[in-house]
XYZ file of C-alpha atoms in Angstrom:
339
model
C -58.173 -16.277 149.876
C -56.941 -12.967 148.772
C -53.884 -12.282 146.641
C -50.851 -10.890 148.184
C -49.644 -7.415 147.197
C -46.720 -8.816 145.249
C -48.893 -10.988 143.103
C -51.243 -8.144 142.425
C -48.341 -5.957 141.203
C -47.043 -8.661 138.883
C -50.456 -9.068 137.316
C -50.733 -5.368 136.665
C -47.342 -5.348 134.993
C -48.189 -8.149 132.456
C -51.363 -6.567 130.988
C -49.752 -3.535 129.270
C -47.002 -5.715 127.592
C -49.696 -7.753 125.807
C -51.191 -4.573 124.362
C -47.786 -3.470 123.023
C -47.292 -6.706 121.107
C -50.654 -6.395 119.393
C -49.912 -2.817 118.341
C -46.500 -3.736 116.914
C -48.070 -6.508 114.851
C -50.613 -4.200 113.305
C -47.912 -1.665 112.515
C -45.832 -4.258 110.676
C -48.829 -5.367 108.640
C -49.615 -1.778 107.734
C -46.068 -1.170 106.544
C -46.115 -4.255 104.310
C -49.449 -3.268 102.807
C -48.019 0.185 102.067
C -44.976 -1.361 100.357
C -47.195 -3.590 98.216
C -49.290 -0.644 97.011
C -46.182 1.385 96.299
C -44.745 -1.431 94.170
C -47.963 -1.840 92.210
C -48.054 1.891 91.520
C -44.467 2.002 90.300
C -44.537 -1.165 88.160
C -48.097 -1.183 86.834
C -49.494 2.307 86.991
C -46.356 4.215 85.815
C -45.671 3.026 82.146
C -42.200 3.159 80.661
C -41.485 4.671 77.153
C -41.041 2.026 74.455
C -37.996 2.376 72.109
C -38.253 1.807 68.320
C -36.837 -1.496 67.117
C -33.384 -1.276 65.511
C -31.643 -3.661 63.034
C -28.010 -4.388 63.765
C -25.570 -6.686 61.985
C -21.925 -7.530 62.235
C -19.524 -5.632 60.033
C -17.874 -8.746 58.528
C -20.081 -11.112 56.557
C -18.508 -14.482 56.441
C -19.097 -16.442 53.228
C -17.274 -19.691 53.665
C -18.276 -21.202 50.277
C -16.989 -18.308 48.090
C -13.802 -18.057 50.089
C -13.194 -21.733 49.536
C -13.785 -21.426 45.792
C -11.328 -18.512 45.564
C -8.645 -20.491 47.394
C -9.152 -23.426 45.048
C -8.854 -21.186 41.946
C -5.649 -19.575 43.248
C -4.155 -22.968 44.028
C -5.026 -24.256 40.546
C -3.447 -21.200 38.862
C -0.251 -21.515 40.915
C -0.005 -25.182 40.077
C -0.389 -24.471 36.357
C 2.215 -21.689 36.477
C 4.787 -23.867 38.217
C 4.512 -26.851 35.906
C 6.084 -26.223 32.426
C 4.073 -26.931 29.272
C 4.776 -30.346 27.881
C 5.394 -30.323 24.111
C 5.614 -33.359 21.949
C 8.887 -33.921 20.179
C 8.874 -33.564 16.408
C 9.783 -36.768 14.680
C 10.774 -37.026 11.023
C 9.521 -40.128 9.303
C 11.345 -39.389 6.017
C 13.582 -36.785 4.428
C 11.945 -33.765 2.827
C 12.177 -33.515 -0.967
C 15.266 -31.714 -2.248
C 13.305 -29.592 -4.734
C 10.873 -26.933 -3.645
C 7.488 -26.690 -5.350
C 7.172 -24.146 -8.137
C 5.858 -20.755 -7.203
C 2.500 -19.758 -8.666
C 2.532 -17.282 -11.516
C 1.972 -13.732 -10.349
C -0.267 -11.679 -12.632
C 1.437 -8.584 -14.041
C 0.721 -5.244 -12.471
C -1.675 -3.130 -14.496
C -1.223 0.347 -13.080
C -0.651 3.388 -15.199
C -2.065 6.847 -15.726
C -4.892 7.110 -18.232
C -3.394 8.648 -21.379
C -5.336 11.056 -23.565
C -6.966 9.732 -26.715
C -5.053 12.148 -28.910
C -1.688 13.718 -28.313
C -0.883 17.252 -29.375
C 2.667 18.637 -29.384
C 1.813 21.057 -26.578
C 0.123 18.343 -24.530
C 3.057 15.983 -25.021
C 5.490 18.619 -23.847
C 3.482 19.324 -20.707
C 3.038 15.634 -19.971
C 6.763 14.963 -20.143
C 8.012 17.991 -18.262
C 6.146 17.551 -14.989
C 3.861 15.318 -12.971
C 3.430 11.686 -14.009
C 5.348 12.125 -17.246
C 8.374 13.397 -15.349
C 8.303 10.447 -12.967
C 8.184 8.001 -15.896
C 11.675 9.103 -16.934
C 13.313 7.096 -14.153
C 10.849 4.216 -14.030
C 12.277 0.713 -14.483
C 10.016 -1.751 -16.302
C 9.793 -5.473 -16.909
C 11.671 -7.022 -19.837
C 9.771 -8.254 -22.878
C 10.991 -10.529 -25.635
C 10.872 -8.481 -28.824
C 10.777 -9.511 -32.469
C 10.477 -6.577 -34.859
C 11.036 -6.840 -38.618
C 13.404 -9.787 -38.174
C 15.437 -8.376 -35.254
C 15.039 -10.090 -31.887
C 15.972 -8.637 -28.507
C 14.798 -8.398 -24.895
C 14.323 -5.074 -23.143
C 12.327 -3.273 -20.484
C 12.403 0.170 -22.172
C 11.688 0.113 -25.911
C 11.523 3.027 -28.370
C 10.591 2.830 -32.070
C 11.786 5.712 -34.294
C 10.312 5.675 -37.828
C 11.278 8.012 -40.658
C 8.035 8.760 -42.566
C 9.434 11.295 -45.040
C 8.395 11.021 -48.686
C 11.691 9.451 -49.785
C 11.447 6.750 -47.108
C 7.807 5.956 -47.949
C 8.881 5.473 -51.583
C 11.861 3.337 -50.510
C 9.586 1.133 -48.385
C 7.302 0.567 -51.360
C 10.313 -0.204 -53.558
C 11.538 -2.774 -51.000
C 8.098 -4.486 -50.947
C 7.587 -3.314 -47.367
C 4.966 -0.536 -47.650
C 4.556 1.954 -44.837
C 1.187 0.426 -43.925
C 3.000 -2.839 -43.199
C 5.412 -0.954 -40.932
C 2.397 0.432 -39.078
C 0.915 -3.056 -38.677
C 4.231 -4.497 -37.433
C 4.504 -1.685 -34.892
C 0.969 -2.370 -33.640
C 1.773 -6.092 -33.376
C 4.874 -5.332 -31.304
C 2.877 -3.086 -28.969
C 0.287 -5.814 -28.374
C 2.978 -8.352 -27.414
C 4.720 -6.208 -24.777
C 4.447 -7.120 -21.098
C 2.333 -4.792 -18.998
C 5.336 -3.405 -17.106
C 7.537 -2.881 -20.156
C 7.918 0.810 -20.976
C 7.540 1.827 -24.599
C 7.383 4.853 -26.861
C 6.958 5.785 -30.533
C 8.464 8.641 -32.555
C 7.631 9.375 -36.191
C 9.649 11.996 -38.035
C 10.573 13.617 -41.264
C 12.780 16.584 -40.439
C 10.454 17.495 -37.600
C 9.095 14.863 -35.252
C 6.001 13.807 -33.327
C 5.849 11.484 -30.288
C 3.103 9.232 -28.975
C 4.085 10.477 -25.513
C 7.085 12.580 -24.536
C 8.261 9.801 -22.188
C 8.121 6.025 -22.103
C 4.986 4.637 -20.465
C 3.987 1.131 -19.231
C 2.441 -1.187 -21.797
C -0.807 -1.638 -19.897
C -4.036 -2.536 -21.675
C -5.234 1.083 -21.646
C -1.903 2.454 -22.855
C -1.677 -0.157 -25.600
C -5.125 0.751 -26.875
C -4.201 4.443 -26.783
C -1.008 3.739 -28.746
C -2.907 1.699 -31.341
C -5.443 4.515 -31.765
C -2.564 6.941 -32.193
C -0.993 4.721 -34.855
C -4.294 4.491 -36.745
C -5.095 8.197 -36.488
C -1.753 10.035 -36.331
C 0.806 7.803 -38.055
C 1.731 9.417 -41.365
C 1.693 7.347 -44.541
C 1.549 10.233 -47.015
C 5.194 11.299 -46.703
C 4.488 14.652 -44.997
C 4.729 15.584 -41.323
C 4.694 18.832 -39.369
C 5.712 18.478 -35.749
C 8.300 19.557 -33.208
C 11.881 20.748 -33.332
C 14.447 20.040 -30.648
C 15.706 23.361 -29.284
C 15.092 24.946 -32.696
C 16.865 22.184 -34.614
C 15.357 19.624 -36.985
C 16.733 16.530 -38.703
C 17.560 13.068 -37.388
C 20.154 14.485 -34.978
C 17.448 16.494 -33.207
C 15.105 13.489 -33.309
C 17.696 11.299 -31.572
C 18.239 13.997 -28.935
C 14.539 13.707 -28.074
C 14.832 9.919 -28.180
C 17.701 9.823 -25.677
C 15.762 12.114 -23.334
C 13.371 9.163 -22.840
C 16.292 7.001 -21.586
C 15.466 3.894 -23.640
C 17.207 0.553 -23.374
C 16.606 -0.372 -27.021
C 16.002 1.898 -30.043
C 14.709 0.649 -33.405
C 15.747 3.215 -36.041
C 13.917 2.856 -39.388
C 14.940 4.899 -42.468
C 16.362 4.814 -45.987
C 19.713 5.965 -44.571
C 19.643 9.400 -46.194
C 19.324 12.163 -43.603
C 18.944 15.918 -44.205
C 18.362 18.918 -41.999
C 17.484 22.555 -42.508
C 20.534 24.704 -43.241
C 21.520 27.416 -40.742
C 19.448 30.500 -41.434
C 16.492 28.409 -42.557
C 17.315 28.406 -46.257
C 17.708 25.088 -48.033
C 18.777 21.725 -46.699
C 22.052 19.954 -46.040
C 23.020 16.329 -45.561
C 23.941 15.070 -42.103
C 27.165 13.061 -42.190
C 27.397 9.677 -40.488
C 30.464 10.776 -38.514
C 28.598 13.728 -36.992
C 25.610 11.531 -36.193
C 27.847 8.929 -34.527
C 29.554 11.610 -32.415
C 26.230 12.995 -31.191
C 24.995 9.525 -30.305
C 28.244 8.746 -28.474
C 27.872 11.927 -26.409
C 24.298 11.069 -25.414
C 25.178 7.447 -24.651
C 27.729 8.641 -22.096
C 24.940 10.399 -20.196
C 22.916 7.212 -19.666
C 23.378 4.846 -16.730
C 23.521 2.016 -19.282
C 24.097 2.550 -22.989
C 21.120 1.943 -25.254
C 21.265 -0.678 -27.999
C 20.430 0.785 -31.409
C 19.055 -1.528 -34.113
C 18.950 -0.007 -37.600
C 16.496 -1.125 -40.295
C 17.006 0.216 -43.828
C 14.783 0.277 -46.901
C 16.334 0.391 -50.386
C 19.492 1.893 -48.850
C 22.313 2.821 -51.249
C 25.681 1.115 -50.610
C 27.385 4.084 -48.908
C 24.492 4.758 -46.557
C 24.211 1.012 -45.889
C 27.777 1.061 -44.561
C 26.973 3.988 -42.268
C 23.724 2.395 -41.094
C 25.481 -0.908 -40.357
C 28.403 0.795 -38.582
C 25.982 2.834 -36.430
C 24.273 -0.348 -35.235
C 27.553 -2.145 -34.587
C 29.022 0.712 -32.515
C 25.903 0.752 -30.342
C 25.637 -3.020 -29.718
C 22.749 -3.364 -32.172
C 21.884 -5.238 -35.355
C 21.372 -4.038 -38.918
C 18.600 -5.336 -41.197
C 18.114 -4.196 -44.780
C 15.083 -4.528 -47.072
C 16.027 -4.010 -50.732
């Protein structure tokens, strides 16, 4: 039996469609294979550039432990500042004693310039006119209890004025008080002075000579210097050549020099008979007690506090004894006579 024309046409139409499906399948597979190779080439065969490693950290470092410790310290400080300090109350178990304990003894000051071993008239003048000697004029010392040839006093500025003329040396011997004993008594007085007591020595006939031209502290060094001066320079022979006061000699000139030292106490030793060189330099004349008293009164008025003048006489005649005693009385001093 043969096919009809319609069936033959349908069979011819189905054969080409089967070929198209097979071709499409192969095309799809080829495309996928191409995609796979492309991917492998891009991912595997083409390497990427590697970047260097970098270290990064946060800007704020958080330290919880140290922050906690700081907060605790601040809180403790604030707590201490707010709470006031507790102080125990002072309780008295018994009354304090009414008398205070005695103060310890303070050693005396021992400051002074070093004096020269020997004193010349020129050196004494220079020492007293400037520098340390000038400053000593206004220096206030410490009082010492004084006992000299039977006269007792207390003073901070002491001056001893001794007449060593020939007549006085003879009068001292006559009164059983030789001039060497006067020297020893003067040395004893110097040794007993307090360190801050100011002292001076003048020996005279008509002219005079001073240990220093101003009063100086009685320090150990100054005492030793004064004792050396007494042993080496103090006249016992009845003769003395020394200074004049503005061209004048005699006891009036000597007392002018004495008052320049501004003493508090003066011990004046003599036989009570005073002479001076006459005007023109020829001969001698007696100095009256009235004139001497007037000169002393004038110089006393120039002092801040008048000096006490103690007079000590040796074999003094009755008239001079009255003048010597009156001179001491008018100047708040004492008179002692050795006959």
